[in-house]
mmCIF file with all atom_site columns, C-alpha atoms and ligand atoms in Angstrom:
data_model
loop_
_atom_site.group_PDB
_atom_site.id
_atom_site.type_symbol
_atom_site.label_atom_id
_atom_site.label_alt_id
_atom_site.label_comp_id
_atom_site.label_asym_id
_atom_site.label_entity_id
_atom_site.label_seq_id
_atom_site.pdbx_PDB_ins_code
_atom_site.Cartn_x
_atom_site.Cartn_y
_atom_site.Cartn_z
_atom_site.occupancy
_atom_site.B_iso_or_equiv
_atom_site.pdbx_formal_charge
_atom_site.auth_seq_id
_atom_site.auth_comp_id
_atom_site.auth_asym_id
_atom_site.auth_atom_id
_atom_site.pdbx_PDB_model_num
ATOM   1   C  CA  . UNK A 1 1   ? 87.795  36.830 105.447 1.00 48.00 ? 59  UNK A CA  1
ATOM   2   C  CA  . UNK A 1 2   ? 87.629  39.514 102.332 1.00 49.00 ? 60  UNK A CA  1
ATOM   3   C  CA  . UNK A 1 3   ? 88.087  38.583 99.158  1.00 52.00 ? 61  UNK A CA  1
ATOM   4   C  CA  . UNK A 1 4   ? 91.863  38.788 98.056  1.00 52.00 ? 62  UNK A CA  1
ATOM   5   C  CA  . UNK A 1 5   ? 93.019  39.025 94.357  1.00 54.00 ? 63  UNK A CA  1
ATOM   6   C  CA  . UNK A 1 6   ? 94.518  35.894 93.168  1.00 60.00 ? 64  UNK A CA  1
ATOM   7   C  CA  . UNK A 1 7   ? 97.222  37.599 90.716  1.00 75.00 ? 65  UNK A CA  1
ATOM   8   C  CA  . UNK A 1 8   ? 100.378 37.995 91.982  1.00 81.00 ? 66  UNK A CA  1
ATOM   9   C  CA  . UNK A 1 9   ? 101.668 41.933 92.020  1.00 89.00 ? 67  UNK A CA  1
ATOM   10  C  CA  . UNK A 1 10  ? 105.154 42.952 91.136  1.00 92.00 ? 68  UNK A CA  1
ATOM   11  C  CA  . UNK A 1 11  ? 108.250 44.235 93.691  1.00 93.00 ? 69  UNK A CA  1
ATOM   12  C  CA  . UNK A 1 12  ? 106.231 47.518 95.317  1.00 94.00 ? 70  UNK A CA  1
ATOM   13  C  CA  . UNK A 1 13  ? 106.527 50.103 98.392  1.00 96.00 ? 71  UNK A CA  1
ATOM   14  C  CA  . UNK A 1 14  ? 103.287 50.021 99.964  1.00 95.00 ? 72  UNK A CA  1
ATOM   15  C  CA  . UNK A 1 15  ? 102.163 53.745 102.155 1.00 95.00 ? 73  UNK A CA  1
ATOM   16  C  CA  . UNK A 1 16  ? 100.551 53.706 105.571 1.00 90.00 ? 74  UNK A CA  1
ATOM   17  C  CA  . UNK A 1 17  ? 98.595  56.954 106.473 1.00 89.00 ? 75  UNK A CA  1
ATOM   18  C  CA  . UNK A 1 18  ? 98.164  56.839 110.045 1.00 82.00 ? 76  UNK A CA  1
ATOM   19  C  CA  . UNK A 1 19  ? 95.530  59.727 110.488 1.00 82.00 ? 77  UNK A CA  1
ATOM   20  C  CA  . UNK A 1 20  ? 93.266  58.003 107.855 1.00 83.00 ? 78  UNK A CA  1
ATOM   21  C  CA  . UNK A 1 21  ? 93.823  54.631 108.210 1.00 78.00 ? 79  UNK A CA  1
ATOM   22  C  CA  . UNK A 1 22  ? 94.733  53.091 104.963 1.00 86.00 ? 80  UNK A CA  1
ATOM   23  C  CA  . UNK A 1 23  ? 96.906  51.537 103.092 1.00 92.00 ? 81  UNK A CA  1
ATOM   24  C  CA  . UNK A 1 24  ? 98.388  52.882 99.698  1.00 95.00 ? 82  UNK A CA  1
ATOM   25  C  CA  . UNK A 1 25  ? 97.856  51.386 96.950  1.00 95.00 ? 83  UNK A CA  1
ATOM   26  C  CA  . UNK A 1 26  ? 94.901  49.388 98.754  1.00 93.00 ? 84  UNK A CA  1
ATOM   27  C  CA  . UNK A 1 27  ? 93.532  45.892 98.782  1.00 95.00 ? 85  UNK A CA  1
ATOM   28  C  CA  . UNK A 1 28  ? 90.748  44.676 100.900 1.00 94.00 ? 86  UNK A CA  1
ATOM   29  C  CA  . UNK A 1 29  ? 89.220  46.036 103.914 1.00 95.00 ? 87  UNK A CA  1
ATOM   30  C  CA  . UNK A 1 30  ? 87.549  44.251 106.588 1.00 96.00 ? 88  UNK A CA  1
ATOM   31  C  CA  . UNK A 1 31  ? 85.028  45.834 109.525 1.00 98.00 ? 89  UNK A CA  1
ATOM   32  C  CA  . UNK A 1 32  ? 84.525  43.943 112.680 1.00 98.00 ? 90  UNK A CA  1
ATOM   33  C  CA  . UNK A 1 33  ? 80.937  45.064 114.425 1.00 98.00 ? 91  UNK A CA  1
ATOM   34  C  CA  . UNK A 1 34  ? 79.997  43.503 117.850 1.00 98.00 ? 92  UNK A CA  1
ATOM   35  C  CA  . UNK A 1 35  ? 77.511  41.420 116.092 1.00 98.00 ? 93  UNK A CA  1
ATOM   36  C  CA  . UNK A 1 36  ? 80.744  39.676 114.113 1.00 98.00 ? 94  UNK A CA  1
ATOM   37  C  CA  . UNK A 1 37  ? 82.096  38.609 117.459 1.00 98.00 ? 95  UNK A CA  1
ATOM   38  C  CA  . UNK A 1 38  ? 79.231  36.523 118.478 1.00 98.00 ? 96  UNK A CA  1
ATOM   39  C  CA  . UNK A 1 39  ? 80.339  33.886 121.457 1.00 97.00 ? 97  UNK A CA  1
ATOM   40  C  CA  . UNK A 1 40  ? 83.140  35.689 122.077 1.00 97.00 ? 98  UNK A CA  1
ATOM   41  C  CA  . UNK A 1 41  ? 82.885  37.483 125.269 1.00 97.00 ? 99  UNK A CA  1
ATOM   42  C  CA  . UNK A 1 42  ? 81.966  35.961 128.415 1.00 97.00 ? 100 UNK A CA  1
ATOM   43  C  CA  . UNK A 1 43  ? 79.177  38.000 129.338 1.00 97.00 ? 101 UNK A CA  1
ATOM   44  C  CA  . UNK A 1 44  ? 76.536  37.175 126.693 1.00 97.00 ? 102 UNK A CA  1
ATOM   45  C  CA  . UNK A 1 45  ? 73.959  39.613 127.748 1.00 98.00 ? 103 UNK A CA  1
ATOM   46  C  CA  . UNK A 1 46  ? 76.571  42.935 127.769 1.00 98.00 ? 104 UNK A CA  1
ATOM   47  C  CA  . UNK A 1 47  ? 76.859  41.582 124.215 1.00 98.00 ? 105 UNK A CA  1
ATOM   48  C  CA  . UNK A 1 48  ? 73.496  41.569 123.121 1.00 98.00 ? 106 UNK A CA  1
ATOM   49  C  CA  . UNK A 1 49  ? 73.021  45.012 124.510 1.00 98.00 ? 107 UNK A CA  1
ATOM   50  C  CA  . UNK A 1 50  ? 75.936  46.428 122.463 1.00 98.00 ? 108 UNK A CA  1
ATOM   51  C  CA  . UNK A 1 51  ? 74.595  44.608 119.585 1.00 98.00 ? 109 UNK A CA  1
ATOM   52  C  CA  . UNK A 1 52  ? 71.260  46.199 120.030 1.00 98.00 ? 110 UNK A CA  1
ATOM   53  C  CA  . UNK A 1 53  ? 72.992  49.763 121.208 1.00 97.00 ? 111 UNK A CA  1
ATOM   54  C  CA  . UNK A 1 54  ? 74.386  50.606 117.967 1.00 98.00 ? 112 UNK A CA  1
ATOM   55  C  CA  . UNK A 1 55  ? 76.489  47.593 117.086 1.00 98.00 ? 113 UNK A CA  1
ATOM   56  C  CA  . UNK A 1 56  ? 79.595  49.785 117.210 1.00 98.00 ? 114 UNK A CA  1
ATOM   57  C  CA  . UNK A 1 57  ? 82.593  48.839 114.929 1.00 98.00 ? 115 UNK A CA  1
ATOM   58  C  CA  . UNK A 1 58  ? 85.445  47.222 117.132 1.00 98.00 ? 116 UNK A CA  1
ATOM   59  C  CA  . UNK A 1 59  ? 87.915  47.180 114.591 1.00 98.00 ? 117 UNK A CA  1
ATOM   60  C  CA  . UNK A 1 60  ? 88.823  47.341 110.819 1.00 97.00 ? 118 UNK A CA  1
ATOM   61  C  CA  . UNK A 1 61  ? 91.673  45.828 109.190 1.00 97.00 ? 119 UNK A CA  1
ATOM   62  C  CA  . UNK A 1 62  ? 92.867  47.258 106.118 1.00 96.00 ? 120 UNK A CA  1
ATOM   63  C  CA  . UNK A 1 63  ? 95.397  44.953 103.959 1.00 96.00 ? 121 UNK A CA  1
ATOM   64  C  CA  . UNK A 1 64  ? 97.817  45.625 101.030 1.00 95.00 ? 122 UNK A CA  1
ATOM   65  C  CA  . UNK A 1 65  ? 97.477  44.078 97.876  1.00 95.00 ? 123 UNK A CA  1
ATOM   66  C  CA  . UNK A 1 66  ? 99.573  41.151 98.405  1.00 95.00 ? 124 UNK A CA  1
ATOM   67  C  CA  . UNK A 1 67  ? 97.383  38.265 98.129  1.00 93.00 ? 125 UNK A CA  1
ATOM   68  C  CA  . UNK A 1 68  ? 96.842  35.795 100.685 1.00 94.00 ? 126 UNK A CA  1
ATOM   69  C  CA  . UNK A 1 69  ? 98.458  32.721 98.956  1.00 93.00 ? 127 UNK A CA  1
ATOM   70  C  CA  . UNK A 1 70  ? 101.421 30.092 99.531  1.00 94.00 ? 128 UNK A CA  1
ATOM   71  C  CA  . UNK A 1 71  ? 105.167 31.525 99.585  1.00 93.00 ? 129 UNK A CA  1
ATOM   72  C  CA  . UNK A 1 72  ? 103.881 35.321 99.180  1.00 95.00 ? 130 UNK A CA  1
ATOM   73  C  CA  . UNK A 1 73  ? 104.020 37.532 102.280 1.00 96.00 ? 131 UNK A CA  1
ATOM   74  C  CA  . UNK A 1 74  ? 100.688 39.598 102.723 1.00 96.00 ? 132 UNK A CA  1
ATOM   75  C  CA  . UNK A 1 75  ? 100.363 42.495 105.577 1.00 96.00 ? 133 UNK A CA  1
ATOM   76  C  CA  . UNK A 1 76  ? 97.760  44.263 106.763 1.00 96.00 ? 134 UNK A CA  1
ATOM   77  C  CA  . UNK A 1 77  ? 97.273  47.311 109.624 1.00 97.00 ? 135 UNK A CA  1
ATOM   78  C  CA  . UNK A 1 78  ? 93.936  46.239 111.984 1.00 97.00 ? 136 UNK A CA  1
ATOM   79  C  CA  . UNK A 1 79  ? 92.927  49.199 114.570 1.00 97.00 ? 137 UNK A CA  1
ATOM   80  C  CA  . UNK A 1 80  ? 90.962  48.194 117.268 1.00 98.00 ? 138 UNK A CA  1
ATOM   81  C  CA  . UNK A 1 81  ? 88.776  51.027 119.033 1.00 98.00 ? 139 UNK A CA  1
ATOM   82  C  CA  . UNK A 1 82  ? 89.196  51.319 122.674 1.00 97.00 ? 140 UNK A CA  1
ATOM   83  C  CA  . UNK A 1 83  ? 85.926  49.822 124.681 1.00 97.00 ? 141 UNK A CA  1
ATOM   84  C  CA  . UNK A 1 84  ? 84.584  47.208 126.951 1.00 97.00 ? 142 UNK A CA  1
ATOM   85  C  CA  . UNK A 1 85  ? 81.739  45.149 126.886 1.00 98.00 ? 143 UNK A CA  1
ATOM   86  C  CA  . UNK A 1 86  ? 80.601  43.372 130.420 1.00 97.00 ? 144 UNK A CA  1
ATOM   87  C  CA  . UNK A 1 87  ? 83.884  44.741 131.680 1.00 96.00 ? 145 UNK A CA  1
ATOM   88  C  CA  . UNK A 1 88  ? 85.923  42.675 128.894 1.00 97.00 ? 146 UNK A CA  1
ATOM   89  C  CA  . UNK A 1 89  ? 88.100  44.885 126.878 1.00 98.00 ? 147 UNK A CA  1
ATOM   90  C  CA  . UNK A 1 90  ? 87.602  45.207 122.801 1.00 98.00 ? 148 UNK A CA  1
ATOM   91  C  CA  . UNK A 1 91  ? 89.316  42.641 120.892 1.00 98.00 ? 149 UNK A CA  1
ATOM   92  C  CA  . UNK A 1 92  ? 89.873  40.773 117.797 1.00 98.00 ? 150 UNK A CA  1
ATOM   93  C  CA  . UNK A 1 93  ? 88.318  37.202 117.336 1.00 98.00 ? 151 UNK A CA  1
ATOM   94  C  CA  . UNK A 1 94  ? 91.112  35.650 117.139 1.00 98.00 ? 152 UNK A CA  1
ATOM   95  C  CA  . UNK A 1 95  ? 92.514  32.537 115.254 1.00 98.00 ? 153 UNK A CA  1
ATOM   96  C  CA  . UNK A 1 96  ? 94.552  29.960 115.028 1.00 98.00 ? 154 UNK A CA  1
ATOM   97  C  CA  . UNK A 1 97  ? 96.467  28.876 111.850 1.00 98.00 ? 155 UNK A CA  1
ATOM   98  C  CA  . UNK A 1 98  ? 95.165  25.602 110.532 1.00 96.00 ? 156 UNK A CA  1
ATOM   99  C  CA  . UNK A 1 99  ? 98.802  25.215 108.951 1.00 88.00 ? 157 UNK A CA  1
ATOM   100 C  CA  . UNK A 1 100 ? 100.989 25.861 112.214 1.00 96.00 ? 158 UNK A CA  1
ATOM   101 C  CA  . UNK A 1 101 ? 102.961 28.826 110.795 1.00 97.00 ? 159 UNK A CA  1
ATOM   102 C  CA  . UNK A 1 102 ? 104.348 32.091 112.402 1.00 98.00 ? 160 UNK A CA  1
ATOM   103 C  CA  . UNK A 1 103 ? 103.505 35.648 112.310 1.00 98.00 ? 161 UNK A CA  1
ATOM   104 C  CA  . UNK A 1 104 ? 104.573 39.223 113.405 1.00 98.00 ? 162 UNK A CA  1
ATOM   105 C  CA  . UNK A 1 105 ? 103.246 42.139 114.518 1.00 98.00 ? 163 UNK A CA  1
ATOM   106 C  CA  . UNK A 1 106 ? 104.500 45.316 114.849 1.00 97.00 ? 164 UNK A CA  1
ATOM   107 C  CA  . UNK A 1 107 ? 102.669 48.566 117.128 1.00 97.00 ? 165 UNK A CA  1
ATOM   108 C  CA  . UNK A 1 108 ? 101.589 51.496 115.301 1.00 95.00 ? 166 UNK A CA  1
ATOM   109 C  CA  . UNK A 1 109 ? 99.876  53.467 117.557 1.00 95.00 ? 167 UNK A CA  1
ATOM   110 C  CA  . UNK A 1 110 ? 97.805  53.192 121.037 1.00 96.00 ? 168 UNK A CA  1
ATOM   111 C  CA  . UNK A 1 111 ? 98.608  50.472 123.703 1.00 97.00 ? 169 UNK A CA  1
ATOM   112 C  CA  . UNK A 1 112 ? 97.607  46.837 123.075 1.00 98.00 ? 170 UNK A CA  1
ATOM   113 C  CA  . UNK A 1 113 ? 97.954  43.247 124.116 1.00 98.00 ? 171 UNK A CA  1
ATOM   114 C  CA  . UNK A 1 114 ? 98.880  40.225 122.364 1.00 98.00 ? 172 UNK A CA  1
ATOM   115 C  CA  . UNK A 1 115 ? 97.566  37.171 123.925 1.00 98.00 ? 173 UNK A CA  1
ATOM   116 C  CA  . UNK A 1 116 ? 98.647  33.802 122.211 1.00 98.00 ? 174 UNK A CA  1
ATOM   117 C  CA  . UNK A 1 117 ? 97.115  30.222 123.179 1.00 98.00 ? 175 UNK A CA  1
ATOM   118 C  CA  . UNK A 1 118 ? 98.574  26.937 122.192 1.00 98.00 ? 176 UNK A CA  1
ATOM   119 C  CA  . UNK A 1 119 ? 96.130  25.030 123.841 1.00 97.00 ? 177 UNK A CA  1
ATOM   120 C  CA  . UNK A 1 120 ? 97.985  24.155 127.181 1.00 97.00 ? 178 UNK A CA  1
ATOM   121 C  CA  . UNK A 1 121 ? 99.731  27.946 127.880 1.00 97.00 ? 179 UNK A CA  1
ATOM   122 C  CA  . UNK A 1 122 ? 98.992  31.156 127.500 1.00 98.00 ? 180 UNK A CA  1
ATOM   123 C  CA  . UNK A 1 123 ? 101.116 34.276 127.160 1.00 98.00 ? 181 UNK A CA  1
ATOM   124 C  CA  . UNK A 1 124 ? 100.668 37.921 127.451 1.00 98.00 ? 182 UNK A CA  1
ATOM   125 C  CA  . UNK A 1 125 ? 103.036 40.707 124.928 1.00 97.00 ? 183 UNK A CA  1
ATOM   126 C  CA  . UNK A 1 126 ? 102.246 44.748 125.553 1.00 97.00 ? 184 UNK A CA  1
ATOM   127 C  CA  . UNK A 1 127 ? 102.522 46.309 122.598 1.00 98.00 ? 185 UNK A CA  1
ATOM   128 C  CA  . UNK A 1 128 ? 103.068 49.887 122.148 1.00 97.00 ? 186 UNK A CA  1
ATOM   129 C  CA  . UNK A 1 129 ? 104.534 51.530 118.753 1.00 96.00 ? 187 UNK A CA  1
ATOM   130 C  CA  . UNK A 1 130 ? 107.690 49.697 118.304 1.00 97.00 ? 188 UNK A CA  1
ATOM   131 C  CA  . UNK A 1 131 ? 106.959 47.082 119.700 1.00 98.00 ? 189 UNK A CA  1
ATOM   132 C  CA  . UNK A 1 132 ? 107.302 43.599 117.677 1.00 98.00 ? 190 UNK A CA  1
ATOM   133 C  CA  . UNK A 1 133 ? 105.356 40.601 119.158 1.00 98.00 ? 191 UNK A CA  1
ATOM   134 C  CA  . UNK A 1 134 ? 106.240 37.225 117.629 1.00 98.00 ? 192 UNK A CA  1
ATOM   135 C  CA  . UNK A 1 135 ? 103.709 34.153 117.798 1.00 98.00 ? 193 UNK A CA  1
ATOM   136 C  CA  . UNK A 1 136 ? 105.286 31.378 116.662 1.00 98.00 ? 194 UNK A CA  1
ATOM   137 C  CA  . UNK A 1 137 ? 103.289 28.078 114.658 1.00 98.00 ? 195 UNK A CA  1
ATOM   138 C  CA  . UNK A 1 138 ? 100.382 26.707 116.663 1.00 98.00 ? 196 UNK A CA  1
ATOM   139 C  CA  . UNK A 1 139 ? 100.110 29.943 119.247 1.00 98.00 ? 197 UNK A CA  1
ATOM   140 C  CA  . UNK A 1 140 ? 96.562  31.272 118.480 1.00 98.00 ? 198 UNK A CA  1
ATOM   141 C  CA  . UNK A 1 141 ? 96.466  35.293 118.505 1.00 98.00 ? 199 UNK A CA  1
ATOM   142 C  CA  . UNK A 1 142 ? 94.099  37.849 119.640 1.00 98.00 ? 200 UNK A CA  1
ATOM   143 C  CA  . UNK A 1 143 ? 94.484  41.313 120.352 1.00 98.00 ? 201 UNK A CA  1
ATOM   144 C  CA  . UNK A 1 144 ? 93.503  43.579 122.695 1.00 98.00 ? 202 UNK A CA  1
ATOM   145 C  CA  . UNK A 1 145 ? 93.189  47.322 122.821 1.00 98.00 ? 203 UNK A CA  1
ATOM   146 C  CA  . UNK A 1 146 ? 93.925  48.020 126.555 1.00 97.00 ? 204 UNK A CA  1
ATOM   147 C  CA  . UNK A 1 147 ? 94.481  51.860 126.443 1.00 96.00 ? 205 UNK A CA  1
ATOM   148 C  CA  . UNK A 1 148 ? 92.271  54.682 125.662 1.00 95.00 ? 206 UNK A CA  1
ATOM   149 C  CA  . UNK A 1 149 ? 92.874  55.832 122.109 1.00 96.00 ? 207 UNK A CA  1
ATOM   150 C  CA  . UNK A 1 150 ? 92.981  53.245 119.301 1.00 96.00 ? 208 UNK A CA  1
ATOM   151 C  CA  . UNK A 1 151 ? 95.490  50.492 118.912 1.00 97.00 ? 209 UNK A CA  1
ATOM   152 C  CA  . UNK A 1 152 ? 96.798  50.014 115.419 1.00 96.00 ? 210 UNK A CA  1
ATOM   153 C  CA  . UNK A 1 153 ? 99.216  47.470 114.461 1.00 97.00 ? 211 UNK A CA  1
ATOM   154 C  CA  . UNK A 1 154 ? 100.638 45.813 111.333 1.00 96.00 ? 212 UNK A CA  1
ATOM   155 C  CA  . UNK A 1 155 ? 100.793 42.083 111.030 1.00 97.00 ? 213 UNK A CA  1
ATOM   156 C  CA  . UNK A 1 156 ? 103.256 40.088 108.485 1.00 98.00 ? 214 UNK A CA  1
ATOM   157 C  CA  . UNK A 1 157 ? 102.563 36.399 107.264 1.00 98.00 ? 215 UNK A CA  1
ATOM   158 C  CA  . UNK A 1 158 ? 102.623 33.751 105.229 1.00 98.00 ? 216 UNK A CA  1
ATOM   159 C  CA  . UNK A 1 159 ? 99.913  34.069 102.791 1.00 96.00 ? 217 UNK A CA  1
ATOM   160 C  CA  . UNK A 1 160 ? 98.815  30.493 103.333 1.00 96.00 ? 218 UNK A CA  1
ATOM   161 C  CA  . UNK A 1 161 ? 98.518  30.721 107.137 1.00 97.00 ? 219 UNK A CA  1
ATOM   162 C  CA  . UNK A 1 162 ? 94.943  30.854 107.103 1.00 96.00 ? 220 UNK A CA  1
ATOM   163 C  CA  . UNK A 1 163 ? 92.227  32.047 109.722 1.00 97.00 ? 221 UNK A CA  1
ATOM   164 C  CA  . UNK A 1 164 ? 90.898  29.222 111.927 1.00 98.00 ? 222 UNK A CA  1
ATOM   165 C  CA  . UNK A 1 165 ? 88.016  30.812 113.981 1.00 98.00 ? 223 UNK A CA  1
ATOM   166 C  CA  . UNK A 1 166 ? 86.455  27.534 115.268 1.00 97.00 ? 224 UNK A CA  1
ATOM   167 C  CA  . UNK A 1 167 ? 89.765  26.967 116.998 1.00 98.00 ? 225 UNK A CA  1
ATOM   168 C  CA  . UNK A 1 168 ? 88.804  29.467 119.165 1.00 97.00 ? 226 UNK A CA  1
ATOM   169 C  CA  . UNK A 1 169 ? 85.048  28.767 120.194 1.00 97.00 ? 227 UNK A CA  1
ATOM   170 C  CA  . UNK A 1 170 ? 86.339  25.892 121.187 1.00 96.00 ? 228 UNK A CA  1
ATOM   171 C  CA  . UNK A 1 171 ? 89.277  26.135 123.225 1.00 97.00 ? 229 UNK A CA  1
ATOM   172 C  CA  . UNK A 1 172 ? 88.895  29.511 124.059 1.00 97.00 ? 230 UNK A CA  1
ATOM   173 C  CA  . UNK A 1 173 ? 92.503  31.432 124.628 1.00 98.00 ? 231 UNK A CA  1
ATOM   174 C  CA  . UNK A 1 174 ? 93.147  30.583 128.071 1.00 97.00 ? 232 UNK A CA  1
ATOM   175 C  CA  . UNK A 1 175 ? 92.813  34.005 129.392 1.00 97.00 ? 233 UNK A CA  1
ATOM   176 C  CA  . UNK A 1 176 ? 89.963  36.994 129.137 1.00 97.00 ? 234 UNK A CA  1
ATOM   177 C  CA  . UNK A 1 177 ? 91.350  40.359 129.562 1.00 97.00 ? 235 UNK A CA  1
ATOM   178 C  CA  . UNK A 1 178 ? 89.097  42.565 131.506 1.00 97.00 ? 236 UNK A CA  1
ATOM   179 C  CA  . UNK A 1 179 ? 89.227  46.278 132.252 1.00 96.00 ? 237 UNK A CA  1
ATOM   180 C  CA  . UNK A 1 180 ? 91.053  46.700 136.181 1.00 91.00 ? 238 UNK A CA  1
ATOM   181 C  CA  . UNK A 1 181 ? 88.545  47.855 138.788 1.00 78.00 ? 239 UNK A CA  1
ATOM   182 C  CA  . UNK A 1 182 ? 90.187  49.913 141.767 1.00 65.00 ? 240 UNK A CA  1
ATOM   183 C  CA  . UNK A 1 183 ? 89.495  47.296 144.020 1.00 56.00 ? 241 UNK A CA  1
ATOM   184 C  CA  . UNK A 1 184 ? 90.989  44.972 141.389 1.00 52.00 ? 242 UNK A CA  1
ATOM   185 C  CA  . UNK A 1 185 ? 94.065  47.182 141.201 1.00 51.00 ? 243 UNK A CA  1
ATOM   186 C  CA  . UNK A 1 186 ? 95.012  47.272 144.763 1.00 49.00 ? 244 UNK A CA  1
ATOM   187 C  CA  . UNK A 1 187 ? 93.778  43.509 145.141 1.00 50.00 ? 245 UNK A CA  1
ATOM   188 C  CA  . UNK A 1 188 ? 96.610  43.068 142.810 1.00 49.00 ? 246 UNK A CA  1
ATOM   189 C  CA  . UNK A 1 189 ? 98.736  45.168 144.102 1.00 47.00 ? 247 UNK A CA  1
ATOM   190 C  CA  . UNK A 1 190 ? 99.658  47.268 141.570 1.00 46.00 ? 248 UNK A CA  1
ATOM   191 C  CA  . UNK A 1 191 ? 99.894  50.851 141.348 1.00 46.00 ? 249 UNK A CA  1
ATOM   192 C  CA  . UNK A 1 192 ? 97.485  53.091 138.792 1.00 44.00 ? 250 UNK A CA  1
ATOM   193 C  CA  . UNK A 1 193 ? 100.732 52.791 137.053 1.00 44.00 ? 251 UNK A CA  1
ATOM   194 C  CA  . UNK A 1 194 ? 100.286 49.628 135.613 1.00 47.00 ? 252 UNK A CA  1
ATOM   195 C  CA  . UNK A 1 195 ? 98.489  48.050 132.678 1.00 53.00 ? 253 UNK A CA  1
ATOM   196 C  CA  . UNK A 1 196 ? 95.398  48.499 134.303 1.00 87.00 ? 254 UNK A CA  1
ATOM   197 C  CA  . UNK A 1 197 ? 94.081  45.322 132.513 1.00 95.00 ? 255 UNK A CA  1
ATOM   198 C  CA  . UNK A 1 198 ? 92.932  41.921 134.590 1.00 95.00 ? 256 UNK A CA  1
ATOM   199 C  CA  . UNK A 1 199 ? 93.321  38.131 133.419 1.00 96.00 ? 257 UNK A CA  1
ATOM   200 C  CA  . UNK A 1 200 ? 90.733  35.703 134.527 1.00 95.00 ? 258 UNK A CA  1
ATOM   201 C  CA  . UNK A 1 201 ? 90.980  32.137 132.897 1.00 95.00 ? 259 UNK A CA  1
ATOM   202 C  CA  . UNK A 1 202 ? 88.414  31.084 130.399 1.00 92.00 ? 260 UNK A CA  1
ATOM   203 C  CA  . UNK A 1 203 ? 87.642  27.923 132.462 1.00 77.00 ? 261 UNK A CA  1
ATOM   204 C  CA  . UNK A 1 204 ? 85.536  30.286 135.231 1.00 63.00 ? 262 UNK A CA  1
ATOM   205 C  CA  . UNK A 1 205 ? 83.034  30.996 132.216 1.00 72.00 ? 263 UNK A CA  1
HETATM 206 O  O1  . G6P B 2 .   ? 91.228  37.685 112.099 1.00 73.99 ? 280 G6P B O1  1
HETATM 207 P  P1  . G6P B 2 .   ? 91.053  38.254 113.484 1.00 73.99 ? 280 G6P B P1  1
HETATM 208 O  O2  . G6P B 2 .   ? 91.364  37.282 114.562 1.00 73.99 ? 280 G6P B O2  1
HETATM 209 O  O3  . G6P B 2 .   ? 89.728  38.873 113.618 1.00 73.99 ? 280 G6P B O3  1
HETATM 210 O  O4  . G6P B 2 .   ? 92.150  39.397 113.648 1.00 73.99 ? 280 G6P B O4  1
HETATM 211 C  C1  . G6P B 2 .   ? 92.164  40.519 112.824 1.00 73.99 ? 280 G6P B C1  1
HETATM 212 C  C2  . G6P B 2 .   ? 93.378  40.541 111.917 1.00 73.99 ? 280 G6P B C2  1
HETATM 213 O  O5  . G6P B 2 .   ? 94.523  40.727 112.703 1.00 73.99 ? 280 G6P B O5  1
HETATM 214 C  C3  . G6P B 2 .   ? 95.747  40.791 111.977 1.00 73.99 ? 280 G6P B C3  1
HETATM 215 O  O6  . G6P B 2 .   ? 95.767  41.874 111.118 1.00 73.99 ? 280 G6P B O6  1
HETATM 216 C  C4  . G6P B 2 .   ? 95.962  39.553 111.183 1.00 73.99 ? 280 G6P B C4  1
HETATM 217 O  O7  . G6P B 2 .   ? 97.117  39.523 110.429 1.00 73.99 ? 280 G6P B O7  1
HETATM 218 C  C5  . G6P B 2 .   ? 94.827  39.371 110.264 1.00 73.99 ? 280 G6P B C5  1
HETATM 219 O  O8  . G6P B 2 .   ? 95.058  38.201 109.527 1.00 73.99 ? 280 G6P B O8  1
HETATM 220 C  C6  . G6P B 2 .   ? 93.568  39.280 111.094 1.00 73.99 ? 280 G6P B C6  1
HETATM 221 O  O9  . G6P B 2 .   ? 92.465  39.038 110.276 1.00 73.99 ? 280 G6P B O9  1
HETATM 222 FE FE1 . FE2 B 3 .   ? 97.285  35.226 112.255 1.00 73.99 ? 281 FE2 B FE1 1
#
């Protein structure tokens, strides 16, 4: 993760600009390329290619200047660019917090997905603006941009949550969320309607 100042800052009202992306006054930015999200998607090759195609951002997060520390209360805003790679749709990493604590998010803009893991279950939250998704300790998060325009959200948590990426590699989050094919679609009987998004578990990799 980006470096995050250690002092502590005084009582504040932070700005959001939407159009540009950033947060007012600022703290540290982070940019995800496809090369970041190496092991990540399930089909290794459509990776490489995008990594050699460009190696397009997937997302940025942008994060106030509340450091990430014990008993303070940090937030940032990530936006995750709408995309698929090997018909998987463009995502966060996604973590786990070594210290079992909760989190909330909150949609900005775009359509997205939530997908938490605890390691047995899995569960699915649509976001769209308005939308608060809870994970609660020991659900690992990932999101999803599953529409096409970009998906912005703000997160809120404990500054001494953490970012456990290993968590991931190794149990995976139960579920991949691919693009819907038509044939998927009606195979699932929905309608064009829908999310247009597919689940397939992790354990056919
Ligand atoms: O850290 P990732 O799994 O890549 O997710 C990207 C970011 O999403 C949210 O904004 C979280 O609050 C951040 O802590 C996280 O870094
Ligand atoms: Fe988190």
């Amino acid at each position: 993760m980006s470096e995050y100042s250690p002092l502590p800052v005084p009582p504040m009202s932070i700005r959001f600009d939407p159009a540009a992306g950033t947060l007012s006054p600022e703290g540290p930015t982070l940019t995800r390329r496809m090369s970041d999200l190496e092991g990540l998607f399930r089909d290794r090759a459509a990776w490489e290619q995008a990594v050699a195609d460009g190696d397009p951002v997937v997302y940025s997060v942008v994060s106030s200047q509340v450091p990430e520390v014990d008993r303070e209360l940090p937030q940032s805003i990530t936006t995750i660019q709408p995309g698929a790679t090997g018909g998987e749709l463009w995502m966060t990493k996604g973590h786990q917090h070594p210290n079992h604590q909760g989190e909330i998010y909150l949609g900005i803009s775009g359509r997205g997905g939530l997908l938490m893991f605890d390691g047995a279950e899995t569960r699915w939250v649509e976001m769209t603006p308005g939308t608060i998704g809870y994970m609660p300790p020991g659900w690992a998060h990932r999101s999803i941009n599953i529409g096409s325009e970009p998906y912005s959200f703000l997160a809120v948590y404990p500054g001494g949550a953490g970012h456990d990426y290993g968590w991931v590699l190794e149990h995976g989050m139960g579920l991949r969320v691919l693009a819907a094919t038509d044939d998927n679609t009606a195979a699932n009987g929905n309608t064009g309607t829908d999310t247009g998004v597919e689940f397939v578990a992790y354990s056919g990799d």
